[in-house]
Amino acid sequence: MIDLQWLIGGEAGYGIMTTGLMMSKIFTRLGLHVFDYVEYPSLIRGGHNAYYVRASDEEVTSQKKTVDILVALNADTIKLHVDELSPNAAVIFDPSVLKLTVEQFPVSVRLFPVPLLELTKKVGADRLMINTVSVGASLALFHKQFDVLQKIMQDTFGKKGDDVVALNNNTSKAGYDYVVENFGPGLLADIPIGSQTRLLIGGAEAIAFGAIRAGLKFAAMYPMTPINTIMTTLVAHALKYNIVVKEPEDEIAGINMALGASFAGARSMVATSGGGFSLMVEGLGLAAQTETPIVVVLGMRPGPATGMPTWSDQGDLRFALHAAQGDFPRIILAPGDMLDAFEGTMTALNLAEKYQLPVIVLVDKHINESHATVESEKLKVISDTFVVERGKILTDQEALAETDYKRYALVEDGISPRSLPGQQGGIGLSGSDEHDEKGLYNEEADMRIKMMDKRYAKLAKAIANNEFPAPRLIGDPDAALTIVAFGSTKFAILDAMRQLKKENISVNFLQVSFLEPFPSQAFTEMIGKTKKTLIVEANKTGQFEGLIRERTGITFEHHLRKYDGRPFYPEEIIEKVKALQV
Amino acid sequence: MPTTLQDLQIDYDKPNWCPGCGDFGIWVSLKNAIVQLDLKPWEVVLVSGIGCSSKLPYWVKTYGFNGLHGRPMPVAEGIRLANNGLTVIVIGGDGDQFAEGGNHWLHAARRNVNLTLLIHDNQVYGLTTGQFSPTTNIGEKNKATPVPVVEAPVNAMQLALSAGATFVARGYSGDNKQETELLVEAIKHKGFSIIDTMQPCVTFNHHNTFAWFYERVYKLEEHGHDMTNKMQAFERAEEWPLRRPLNEGEKEKVATGIFFKEDRPTWEDGTPQIAQTPLVKQSLENIHVNPLLDELM
Ligand SMILES: Cc1ncc(C[n+]2csc(CCOP(=O)(O)OP(=O)(O)O)c2C)c(N)n1
Ligand code: SF4
Ligand SMILES: [Mg+2]
């Protein structure tokens, strides 16, 4: 069995991110399962960057704690990661930069001194390309042909011209050849090229592609980790798919622009993290009050204030649930992996328009900035079977036939047909004040109650329409232990379950994908069938646990929480499960 | 059929501004301008914030969006990008547009988004019952400050000029004819237009009254102002509001009319996604991402 974790560490600004992604791509092309994870500080130069790529011939969905191949571009990397090395780990380094001996490591390691700097010079590349040499050198340790990398270079740099392709190719080949000539090929493993059915996708990409597929027409996004890649991915395809993506002056403007576009009839979305969401809060309420559809992608990172900008957390759950004054219906969905993110974003865009309310897609840095292999067919099936549903929007004909159009008509299901500006006959006013059916400000007690109830009727209608699937039970239904979680903790949980299964410890996973409206009935029924439960979440105060108690009365005997900004590792979950002696 | 004033009339409510409020004049002028331009009422969107002034869209039979205090501008920008076939007019008070939402229109100006910003400038917060605003005169006594106002007022014309607005004007709600003309020109202008309209608040501003303005306003076009000359516009704008207390015997001069006008490509021009078809008219069917997914293999 192959289960390798490769790690490159070095100073920010040395192309660590590109190199890591390239390594993920190599493993993907070899037909392996891949998960990658990156740690970096909020600095452009100087801080320490670490990119982990895990690859296996069995399914893996998470990073793990041990490193099998370490590329150390500087001394810090050794210092910071020496304890992660597995026995017999390979260490690639430049002997002109680092003096390393096997004695200085706590485990037996194999050292691969590769003159990275000298090799870049030899092929006429900039010294910043030492990372590219190291990719070639790494490849030689587990694969006996260079072709796979050559193809990747062509695909990655083809658009930049033949010169760039050739330079990258030669640079990585220099590393590959050096290792083969001096140490021999495939010393660590001999991974053949398997048949490839999976693609490599990042969470942010999955969200952006989902949005594109679902007919997103307008997005306003102010840059903020961890949503920047959503923005840049949308921008990369904006002209081809005719999507207007604008960078507003701040997040207040962002959500208000998106609401304007949505009010005019364009599918709209914003994305931000906690700080930007703080600025959007009043706008979220405006969406609810004017019944203007909007999707907000909220990428969590550790707060409060600037907190730890480039790390991960699930501490904004309560914030998403309660943001903005007053009672109003909202939908919150929480994808747990790339597939969920792709599908969830499409669902969110439909729900926002069908029920004319704000929908929050709650994700975090760990899902947004990690990449994983996903069966290409699975994504395509989701895409191919998706149907755009826009809800009640009047056609020009229908609007014209209106004699006394009421934007907030008190209809039974609460969903009043929307007219769009430009439509004759549909003239109406959308107001942030409480209003009557026509949208005119109105503070009568009776009307207030009717309008409040109308807004909530939409949510009841969505529930009646079965828009919110029950929590998903993954694994053996009779397992001795059920893990309950939402969001990106799914990665490590599934990984832990697979490993536990090998040790005959049977655990299943109850994944809650819709947090609001909370699926209280289904959840209660499903919990009723479990034997022992463990709730896992990445925040200090147990916000998810509290939410479940609030909505169902269910309490948990065991919980595992983490709030250091790092994602869960499967090892941590395994340890906890074992300690529970199930 | 050409649009008439009757077409803009709503039958289920009427303005509830204080009798004599300057907002009435702006309301009348705006309807006049829509009629003169023969805009179809359903192709006009009035977007407002919160304040006495921001209630205006309730009383004109066009599409309307009454948003948050200070935030109508981004809503309007979103509407323009989604459907550039619409005439979009932003309405807000001096608090709405110079305090809470000051940031937004500076950016709208530099983007040169094709819409009109109509500010009802009564130099006071009307709806919240009379606190000072960013355009209140120095030395004004007010319930929101224990000592007379010390902050220099915002110079809206100079701010707009330096932000890159391509149509910069000051109006006065005591002169409906001029206000209508300004609105007609501003709406016709292809790009960002701002009309800061001096609007007496008869209830909370007992200083800047109709009589006060009547004695001080003059028309730029009658004084040989060259509206293509930005430096000249800057100098004229320097006349008022004053950033110092008034000298003994001094009387302010309040210029009205178009300070500056120029042509520059609009935000919409720079958005090729809407060059052929507005976003709202684009089909959401048959969108395929499989080719994008294949690139990830
Ligand atoms: C976020 C927020 N802060 C404060 C208010 C309260 N508020 C309503 S209107 C207003 C000021 C109104 O002044 P202005 O914009 O000049 O309009 P006017 O009433 O004078 O026409 C304020 C402070 C609010 N609605 N929202
Ligand atoms: S308070 Fe002032 S601005 Fe408001 S309606 Fe009355 S007069 Fe007009
Ligand atoms: Mg005011």
mmCIF file of N, CA, C and O in Angstrom, chain A residues 25 29 196 198-200 212-213 215 217-218 237 241-243 246 249-250 252-253 256-257 260-261 264 380 384 420-424 426-430 432-433 438-439 441, chain B residues 12-13 16 42 57-59 61-68 71 74-75 78-79 81-82 103-104 107 111 267 271-273 279-280 282 284 287-288 290 292-297:
data_model
loop_
_atom_site.group_PDB
_atom_site.id
_atom_site.type_symbol
_atom_site.label_atom_id
_atom_site.label_comp_id
_atom_site.label_asym_id
_atom_site.label_seq_id
_atom_site.Cartn_x
_atom_site.Cartn_y
_atom_site.Cartn_z
ATOM 1 N N LYS A 25 -0.580 17.573 -8.317
ATOM 2 C CA LYS A 25 -0.968 17.237 -9.692
ATOM 3 C C LYS A 25 -0.244 15.959 -10.150
ATOM 4 O O LYS A 25 -0.843 15.099 -10.798
ATOM 5 N N ARG A 29 -2.054 12.621 -11.389
ATOM 6 C CA ARG A 29 -1.844 12.023 -12.718
ATOM 7 C C ARG A 29 -1.367 10.577 -12.635
ATOM 8 O O ARG A 29 -1.576 9.783 -13.544
ATOM 9 N N GLN A 196 -6.359 7.082 -14.465
ATOM 10 C CA GLN A 196 -6.763 8.280 -13.736
ATOM 11 C C GLN A 196 -8.227 8.589 -14.003
ATOM 12 O O GLN A 196 -8.630 8.869 -15.119
ATOM 13 N N ARG A 198 -9.806 10.558 -11.461
ATOM 14 C CA ARG A 198 -10.067 11.670 -10.549
ATOM 15 C C ARG A 198 -9.376 12.949 -11.006
ATOM 16 O O ARG A 198 -8.339 12.914 -11.648
ATOM 17 N N LEU A 199 -9.979 14.061 -10.647
ATOM 18 C CA LEU A 199 -9.344 15.344 -10.903
ATOM 19 C C LEU A 199 -8.984 15.965 -9.556
ATOM 20 O O LEU A 199 -9.447 15.527 -8.500
ATOM 21 N N LEU A 200 -8.162 16.983 -9.614
ATOM 22 C CA LEU A 200 -7.714 17.648 -8.393
ATOM 23 C C LEU A 200 -8.384 19.016 -8.307
ATOM 24 O O LEU A 200 -8.212 19.849 -9.191
ATOM 25 N N ILE A 212 -20.657 29.230 -11.137
ATOM 26 C CA ILE A 212 -20.708 29.447 -12.598
ATOM 27 C C ILE A 212 -21.780 28.543 -13.211
ATOM 28 O O ILE A 212 -22.627 28.984 -13.982
ATOM 29 N N ARG A 213 -21.741 27.277 -12.815
ATOM 30 C CA ARG A 213 -22.696 26.320 -13.362
ATOM 31 C C ARG A 213 -24.144 26.729 -13.054
ATOM 32 O O ARG A 213 -25.052 26.556 -13.870
ATOM 33 N N GLY A 215 -25.380 29.566 -12.839
ATOM 34 C CA GLY A 215 -25.865 30.766 -13.503
ATOM 35 C C GLY A 215 -25.568 32.054 -12.765
ATOM 36 O O GLY A 215 -26.274 33.055 -12.939
ATOM 37 N N LYS A 217 -24.423 35.556 -12.154
ATOM 38 C CA LYS A 217 -24.227 36.637 -13.117
ATOM 39 C C LYS A 217 -23.494 37.816 -12.517
ATOM 40 O O LYS A 217 -22.883 38.609 -13.229
ATOM 41 N N PHE A 218 -23.567 37.959 -11.195
ATOM 42 C CA PHE A 218 -22.930 39.117 -10.574
ATOM 43 C C PHE A 218 -22.290 38.739 -9.239
ATOM 44 O O PHE A 218 -22.908 38.066 -8.420
ATOM 45 N N HIS A 237 -12.731 33.206 -15.416
ATOM 46 C CA HIS A 237 -13.722 32.724 -16.379
ATOM 47 C C HIS A 237 -14.840 33.729 -16.633
ATOM 48 O O HIS A 237 -15.843 33.407 -17.266
ATOM 49 N N TYR A 241 -17.921 33.306 -19.478
ATOM 50 C CA TYR A 241 -19.276 32.986 -19.003
ATOM 51 C C TYR A 241 -20.129 34.236 -18.776
ATOM 52 O O TYR A 241 -21.233 34.139 -18.256
ATOM 53 N N ASN A 242 -19.605 35.390 -19.153
ATOM 54 C CA ASN A 242 -20.349 36.644 -18.964
ATOM 55 C C ASN A 242 -20.831 36.845 -17.529
ATOM 56 O O ASN A 242 -22.024 37.003 -17.274
ATOM 57 N N ILE A 243 -19.886 36.805 -16.614
ATOM 58 C CA ILE A 243 -20.207 37.067 -15.209
ATOM 59 C C ILE A 243 -19.510 38.370 -14.833
ATOM 60 O O ILE A 243 -18.311 38.516 -15.076
ATOM 61 N N LYS A 246 -16.940 42.311 -9.599
ATOM 62 C CA LYS A 246 -16.372 43.616 -9.281
ATOM 63 C C LYS A 246 -15.745 43.607 -7.899
ATOM 64 O O LYS A 246 -16.204 42.901 -7.003
ATOM 65 N N GLU A 249 -15.517 48.894 -2.889
ATOM 66 C CA GLU A 249 -14.644 49.654 -1.983
ATOM 67 C C GLU A 249 -14.606 49.040 -0.589
ATOM 68 O O GLU A 249 -13.687 49.293 0.179
ATOM 69 N N ASP A 250 -15.581 48.244 -0.236
ATOM 70 C CA ASP A 250 -15.591 47.535 1.040
ATOM 71 C C ASP A 250 -16.728 46.511 1.000
ATOM 72 O O ASP A 250 -17.458 46.434 0.017
ATOM 73 N N ILE A 252 -19.396 46.411 2.776
ATOM 74 C CA ILE A 252 -20.729 47.022 2.858
ATOM 75 C C ILE A 252 -21.208 47.286 1.431
ATOM 76 O O ILE A 252 -22.333 46.946 1.054
ATOM 77 N N ALA A 253 -20.324 47.896 0.656
ATOM 78 C CA ALA A 253 -20.654 48.148 -0.748
ATOM 79 C C ALA A 253 -20.873 46.828 -1.470
ATOM 80 O O ALA A 253 -21.787 46.697 -2.291
ATOM 81 N N ASN A 256 -24.290 45.384 -0.808
ATOM 82 C CA ASN A 256 -25.330 46.256 -1.353
ATOM 83 C C ASN A 256 -25.328 46.244 -2.885
ATOM 84 O O ASN A 256 -26.387 46.291 -3.511
ATOM 85 N N MET A 257 -24.150 46.180 -3.484
ATOM 86 C CA MET A 257 -24.089 46.048 -4.951
ATOM 87 C C MET A 257 -24.762 44.758 -5.398
ATOM 88 O O MET A 257 -25.545 44.746 -6.351
ATOM 89 N N GLY A 260 -28.379 45.077 -5.238
ATOM 90 C CA GLY A 260 -28.884 45.874 -6.349
ATOM 91 C C GLY A 260 -28.992 45.040 -7.618
ATOM 92 O O GLY A 260 -30.019 45.045 -8.305
ATOM 93 N N ALA A 261 -27.934 44.287 -7.889
ATOM 94 C CA ALA A 261 -27.925 43.450 -9.092
ATOM 95 C C ALA A 261 -29.019 42.390 -9.001
ATOM 96 O O ALA A 261 -29.708 42.094 -9.987
ATOM 97 N N ALA A 264 -32.398 43.773 -9.536
ATOM 98 C CA ALA A 264 -32.616 44.014 -10.969
ATOM 99 C C ALA A 264 -32.821 42.714 -11.745
ATOM 100 O O ALA A 264 -33.242 42.741 -12.895
ATOM 101 N N LYS A 380 -19.412 15.677 -12.532
ATOM 102 C CA LYS A 380 -20.146 15.888 -13.784
ATOM 103 C C LYS A 380 -21.606 15.466 -13.669
ATOM 104 O O LYS A 380 -22.486 16.099 -14.252
ATOM 105 N N ASP A 384 -24.490 17.869 -14.471
ATOM 106 C CA ASP A 384 -25.416 17.553 -15.563
ATOM 107 C C ASP A 384 -26.862 17.448 -15.100
ATOM 108 O O ASP A 384 -27.786 17.683 -15.868
ATOM 109 N N LEU A 420 -39.372 42.639 -12.203
ATOM 110 C CA LEU A 420 -38.016 43.163 -12.329
ATOM 111 C C LEU A 420 -38.082 44.544 -12.950
ATOM 112 O O LEU A 420 -38.876 44.777 -13.868
ATOM 113 N N PRO A 421 -37.268 45.480 -12.450
ATOM 114 C CA PRO A 421 -37.279 46.816 -13.030
ATOM 115 C C PRO A 421 -37.081 46.731 -14.545
ATOM 116 O O PRO A 421 -36.284 45.930 -15.024
ATOM 117 N N GLY A 422 -37.838 47.534 -15.248
ATOM 118 C CA GLY A 422 -37.818 47.452 -16.711
ATOM 119 C C GLY A 422 -39.106 46.851 -17.220
ATOM 120 O O GLY A 422 -39.505 47.080 -18.364
ATOM 121 N N GLN A 423 -39.789 46.086 -16.349
ATOM 122 C CA GLN A 423 -41.034 45.440 -16.776
ATOM 123 C C GLN A 423 -42.217 46.398 -16.593
ATOM 124 O O GLN A 423 -42.496 46.854 -15.483
ATOM 125 N N GLN A 424 -42.897 46.633 -17.686
ATOM 126 C CA GLN A 424 -44.085 47.478 -17.619
ATOM 127 C C GLN A 424 -45.166 46.719 -16.847
ATOM 128 O O GLN A 424 -45.334 45.519 -17.046
ATOM 129 N N GLY A 426 -45.083 46.103 -13.718
ATOM 130 C CA GLY A 426 -44.553 45.518 -12.478
ATOM 131 C C GLY A 426 -44.004 46.537 -11.508
ATOM 132 O O GLY A 426 -43.339 46.171 -10.532
ATOM 133 N N ILE A 427 -44.285 47.804 -11.765
ATOM 134 C CA ILE A 427 -43.717 48.852 -10.918
ATOM 135 C C ILE A 427 -44.045 48.597 -9.452
ATOM 136 O O ILE A 427 -45.182 48.295 -9.094
ATOM 137 N N GLY A 428 -43.011 48.686 -8.626
ATOM 138 C CA GLY A 428 -43.214 48.438 -7.208
ATOM 139 C C GLY A 428 -42.025 48.941 -6.432
ATOM 140 O O GLY A 428 -41.014 49.336 -7.012
ATOM 141 N N LEU A 429 -42.175 48.921 -5.124
ATOM 142 C CA LEU A 429 -41.108 49.441 -4.297
ATOM 143 C C LEU A 429 -40.625 48.399 -3.311
ATOM 144 O O LEU A 429 -41.426 47.745 -2.650
ATOM 145 N N SER A 430 -39.313 48.225 -3.263
ATOM 146 C CA SER A 430 -38.728 47.331 -2.272
ATOM 147 C C SER A 430 -38.194 48.186 -1.143
ATOM 148 O O SER A 430 -37.349 49.048 -1.365
ATOM 149 N N SER A 432 -36.747 48.846 2.923
ATOM 150 C CA SER A 432 -36.123 48.286 4.120
ATOM 151 C C SER A 432 -36.976 48.586 5.356
ATOM 152 O O SER A 432 -36.819 47.960 6.395
ATOM 153 N N ASP A 433 -37.882 49.561 5.239
ATOM 154 C CA ASP A 433 -38.851 49.755 6.314
ATOM 155 C C ASP A 433 -39.864 48.610 6.266
ATOM 156 O O ASP A 433 -40.096 48.043 5.206
ATOM 157 N N LYS A 438 -47.794 46.556 -1.012
ATOM 158 C CA LYS A 438 -47.233 47.319 -2.115
ATOM 159 C C LYS A 438 -45.790 47.750 -1.871
ATOM 160 O O LYS A 438 -45.143 48.323 -2.739
ATOM 161 N N GLY A 439 -45.314 47.538 -0.662
ATOM 162 C CA GLY A 439 -43.956 47.961 -0.344
ATOM 163 C C GLY A 439 -43.924 49.306 0.345
ATOM 164 O O GLY A 439 -42.855 49.821 0.682
ATOM 165 N N TYR A 441 -44.127 51.903 3.326
ATOM 166 C CA TYR A 441 -43.852 51.828 4.760
ATOM 167 C C TYR A 441 -45.163 51.689 5.529
ATOM 168 O O TYR A 441 -46.155 52.325 5.207
ATOM 169 N N TYR B 12 -52.183 55.824 -3.717
ATOM 170 C CA TYR B 12 -52.461 55.240 -2.401
ATOM 171 C C TYR B 12 -51.724 55.937 -1.267
ATOM 172 O O TYR B 12 -51.794 55.515 -0.124
ATOM 173 N N ASP B 13 -50.992 56.983 -1.564
ATOM 174 C CA ASP B 13 -50.286 57.712 -0.502
ATOM 175 C C ASP B 13 -49.858 59.060 -1.054
ATOM 176 O O ASP B 13 -49.902 59.283 -2.269
ATOM 177 N N ASN B 16 -45.424 62.954 3.062
ATOM 178 C CA ASN B 16 -45.726 63.398 4.429
ATOM 179 C C ASN B 16 -44.630 64.277 5.006
ATOM 180 O O ASN B 16 -44.436 64.337 6.213
ATOM 181 N N TRP B 42 -41.370 52.687 -15.934
ATOM 182 C CA TRP B 42 -40.909 51.357 -15.523
ATOM 183 C C TRP B 42 -39.431 51.134 -15.880
ATOM 184 O O TRP B 42 -38.863 50.121 -15.559
ATOM 185 N N PRO B 57 -38.764 58.091 -3.105
ATOM 186 C CA PRO B 57 -39.192 57.043 -4.046
ATOM 187 C C PRO B 57 -40.588 56.483 -3.753
ATOM 188 O O PRO B 57 -41.241 55.964 -4.659
ATOM 189 N N TYR B 58 -41.036 56.596 -2.500
ATOM 190 C CA TYR B 58 -42.378 56.100 -2.182
ATOM 191 C C TYR B 58 -43.447 56.849 -2.960
ATOM 192 O O TYR B 58 -44.543 56.345 -3.167
ATOM 193 N N TRP B 59 -43.122 58.084 -3.366
ATOM 194 C CA TRP B 59 -44.161 58.946 -3.914
ATOM 195 C C TRP B 59 -43.977 59.289 -5.388
ATOM 196 O O TRP B 59 -44.465 60.295 -5.876
ATOM 197 N N LYS B 61 -44.215 57.118 -9.107
ATOM 198 C CA LYS B 61 -44.587 55.810 -9.628
ATOM 199 C C LYS B 61 -43.564 55.300 -10.647
ATOM 200 O O LYS B 61 -43.816 55.263 -11.852
ATOM 201 N N THR B 62 -42.390 54.983 -10.137
ATOM 202 C CA THR B 62 -41.366 54.297 -10.917
ATOM 203 C C THR B 62 -40.966 53.098 -10.062
ATOM 204 O O THR B 62 -41.513 52.901 -8.983
ATOM 205 N N TYR B 63 -40.006 52.314 -10.520
ATOM 206 C CA TYR B 63 -39.440 51.305 -9.628
ATOM 207 C C TYR B 63 -38.659 52.014 -8.533
ATOM 208 O O TYR B 63 -38.100 53.102 -8.757
ATOM 209 N N GLY B 64 -38.654 51.423 -7.340
ATOM 210 C CA GLY B 64 -37.933 52.051 -6.242
ATOM 211 C C GLY B 64 -37.274 51.016 -5.349
ATOM 212 O O GLY B 64 -37.751 49.881 -5.213
ATOM 213 N N PHE B 65 -36.159 51.413 -4.773
ATOM 214 C CA PHE B 65 -35.499 50.564 -3.775
ATOM 215 C C PHE B 65 -35.065 51.473 -2.639
ATOM 216 O O PHE B 65 -34.215 52.335 -2.819
ATOM 217 N N ASN B 66 -35.703 51.290 -1.493
ATOM 218 C CA ASN B 66 -35.404 52.095 -0.323
ATOM 219 C C ASN B 66 -34.516 51.247 0.578
ATOM 220 O O ASN B 66 -34.973 50.313 1.209
ATOM 221 N N GLY B 67 -33.206 51.553 0.556
ATOM 222 C CA GLY B 67 -32.251 50.668 1.227
ATOM 223 C C GLY B 67 -31.877 51.112 2.623
ATOM 224 O O GLY B 67 -32.720 51.522 3.410
ATOM 225 N N LEU B 68 -30.584 51.040 2.920
ATOM 226 C CA LEU B 68 -30.076 51.354 4.257
ATOM 227 C C LEU B 68 -29.539 52.775 4.301
ATOM 228 O O LEU B 68 -29.173 53.353 3.276
ATOM 229 N N ARG B 71 -26.359 53.769 2.197
ATOM 230 C CA ARG B 71 -25.921 52.711 1.278
ATOM 231 C C ARG B 71 -26.652 52.614 -0.056
ATOM 232 O O ARG B 71 -26.543 51.581 -0.729
ATOM 233 N N PRO B 74 -24.122 51.851 -3.652
ATOM 234 C CA PRO B 74 -23.742 50.539 -4.179
ATOM 235 C C PRO B 74 -24.937 49.745 -4.721
ATOM 236 O O PRO B 74 -24.777 48.996 -5.704
ATOM 237 N N VAL B 75 -26.094 49.894 -4.120
ATOM 238 C CA VAL B 75 -27.273 49.195 -4.655
ATOM 239 C C VAL B 75 -27.503 49.666 -6.095
ATOM 240 O O VAL B 75 -27.705 48.861 -7.012
ATOM 241 N N GLY B 78 -25.016 48.257 -8.525
ATOM 242 C CA GLY B 78 -25.359 46.874 -8.861
ATOM 243 C C GLY B 78 -26.488 46.813 -9.881
ATOM 244 O O GLY B 78 -26.465 46.004 -10.815
ATOM 245 N N ILE B 79 -27.466 47.688 -9.720
ATOM 246 C CA ILE B 79 -28.591 47.713 -10.662
ATOM 247 C C ILE B 79 -28.091 48.079 -12.057
ATOM 248 O O ILE B 79 -28.436 47.440 -13.057
ATOM 249 N N LEU B 81 -25.112 47.668 -13.326
ATOM 250 C CA LEU B 81 -24.313 46.609 -13.939
ATOM 251 C C LEU B 81 -25.186 45.442 -14.379
ATOM 252 O O LEU B 81 -24.888 44.755 -15.349
ATOM 253 N N ALA B 82 -26.270 45.227 -13.652
ATOM 254 C CA ALA B 82 -27.154 44.111 -14.000
ATOM 255 C C ALA B 82 -28.038 44.463 -15.189
ATOM 256 O O ALA B 82 -28.345 43.615 -16.016
ATOM 257 N N ASN B 103 -18.148 57.360 1.633
ATOM 258 C CA ASN B 103 -17.158 56.577 0.893
ATOM 259 C C ASN B 103 -17.673 56.101 -0.463
ATOM 260 O O ASN B 103 -16.944 56.100 -1.453
ATOM 261 N N HIS B 104 -18.935 55.714 -0.494
ATOM 262 C CA HIS B 104 -19.421 55.016 -1.683
ATOM 263 C C HIS B 104 -19.450 55.885 -2.924
ATOM 264 O O HIS B 104 -19.058 55.457 -4.004
ATOM 265 N N HIS B 107 -16.207 56.547 -4.814
ATOM 266 C CA HIS B 107 -15.799 55.462 -5.716
ATOM 267 C C HIS B 107 -16.680 55.408 -6.955
ATOM 268 O O HIS B 107 -16.206 55.157 -8.052
ATOM 269 N N ARG B 111 -15.278 55.692 -10.747
ATOM 270 C CA ARG B 111 -15.651 54.641 -11.715
ATOM 271 C C ARG B 111 -16.403 55.237 -12.897
ATOM 272 O O ARG B 111 -16.533 54.620 -13.938
ATOM 273 N N TRP B 267 -18.042 53.064 -16.265
ATOM 274 C CA TRP B 267 -17.764 51.742 -15.683
ATOM 275 C C TRP B 267 -18.381 50.660 -16.570
ATOM 276 O O TRP B 267 -17.797 49.613 -16.816
ATOM 277 N N THR B 271 -16.947 47.192 -18.960
ATOM 278 C CA THR B 271 -17.454 45.876 -18.535
ATOM 279 C C THR B 271 -17.979 45.127 -19.758
ATOM 280 O O THR B 271 -19.174 45.181 -20.063
ATOM 281 N N PRO B 272 -17.079 44.441 -20.481
ATOM 282 C CA PRO B 272 -17.482 43.814 -21.748
ATOM 283 C C PRO B 272 -18.583 42.768 -21.591
ATOM 284 O O PRO B 272 -19.299 42.469 -22.548
ATOM 285 N N GLN B 273 -18.739 42.243 -20.365
ATOM 286 C CA GLN B 273 -19.760 41.210 -20.144
ATOM 287 C C GLN B 273 -21.165 41.724 -20.440
ATOM 288 O O GLN B 273 -22.090 40.936 -20.631
ATOM 289 N N LEU B 279 -27.020 41.783 -18.165
ATOM 290 C CA LEU B 279 -26.970 40.516 -17.411
ATOM 291 C C LEU B 279 -28.351 39.913 -17.235
ATOM 292 O O LEU B 279 -28.539 38.697 -17.356
ATOM 293 N N VAL B 280 -29.321 40.763 -16.950
ATOM 294 C CA VAL B 280 -30.653 40.233 -16.625
ATOM 295 C C VAL B 280 -31.342 39.611 -17.833
ATOM 296 O O VAL B 280 -32.338 38.903 -17.681
ATOM 297 N N GLN B 282 -29.589 37.685 -19.965
ATOM 298 C CA GLN B 282 -28.788 36.536 -20.383
ATOM 299 C C GLN B 282 -29.394 35.249 -19.822
ATOM 300 O O GLN B 282 -29.816 35.206 -18.680
ATOM 301 N N LEU B 284 -29.756 31.561 -18.274
ATOM 302 C CA LEU B 284 -29.015 30.760 -17.304
ATOM 303 C C LEU B 284 -29.077 29.277 -17.672
ATOM 304 O O LEU B 284 -28.616 28.416 -16.924
ATOM 305 N N ILE B 287 -25.529 26.215 -19.293
ATOM 306 C CA ILE B 287 -24.192 26.626 -18.876
ATOM 307 C C ILE B 287 -23.433 25.352 -18.493
ATOM 308 O O ILE B 287 -23.916 24.564 -17.684
ATOM 309 N N HIS B 288 -22.281 25.175 -19.106
ATOM 310 C CA HIS B 288 -21.530 23.935 -18.856
ATOM 311 C C HIS B 288 -20.180 24.222 -18.228
ATOM 312 O O HIS B 288 -19.445 25.082 -18.706
ATOM 313 N N ASN B 290 -18.208 21.428 -17.458
ATOM 314 C CA ASN B 290 -17.399 20.225 -17.659
ATOM 315 C C ASN B 290 -16.040 20.516 -18.304
ATOM 316 O O ASN B 290 -15.037 19.919 -17.910
ATOM 317 N N LEU B 292 -14.239 23.079 -17.794
ATOM 318 C CA LEU B 292 -13.383 23.601 -16.717
ATOM 319 C C LEU B 292 -12.901 22.456 -15.831
ATOM 320 O O LEU B 292 -11.765 22.426 -15.379
ATOM 321 N N LEU B 293 -13.817 21.518 -15.580
ATOM 322 C CA LEU B 293 -13.451 20.371 -14.750
ATOM 323 C C LEU B 293 -12.371 19.537 -15.444
ATOM 324 O O LEU B 293 -11.427 19.073 -14.807
ATOM 325 N N ASP B 294 -12.510 19.386 -16.762
ATOM 326 C CA ASP B 294 -11.517 18.581 -17.496
ATOM 327 C C ASP B 294 -10.111 19.170 -17.374
ATOM 328 O O ASP B 294 -9.124 18.438 -17.376
ATOM 329 N N GLU B 295 -10.058 20.482 -17.262
ATOM 330 C CA GLU B 295 -8.728 21.107 -17.114
ATOM 331 C C GLU B 295 -8.073 20.746 -15.786
ATOM 332 O O GLU B 295 -6.880 20.957 -15.603
ATOM 333 N N LEU B 296 -8.855 20.213 -14.860
ATOM 334 C CA LEU B 296 -8.297 19.858 -13.546
ATOM 335 C C LEU B 296 -7.824 18.404 -13.491
ATOM 336 O O LEU B 296 -7.375 17.936 -12.451
ATOM 337 N N MET B 297 -7.946 17.710 -14.618
ATOM 338 C CA MET B 297 -7.519 16.297 -14.627
ATOM 339 C C MET B 297 -5.993 16.223 -14.589
ATOM 340 O O MET B 297 -5.302 17.095 -15.065
#
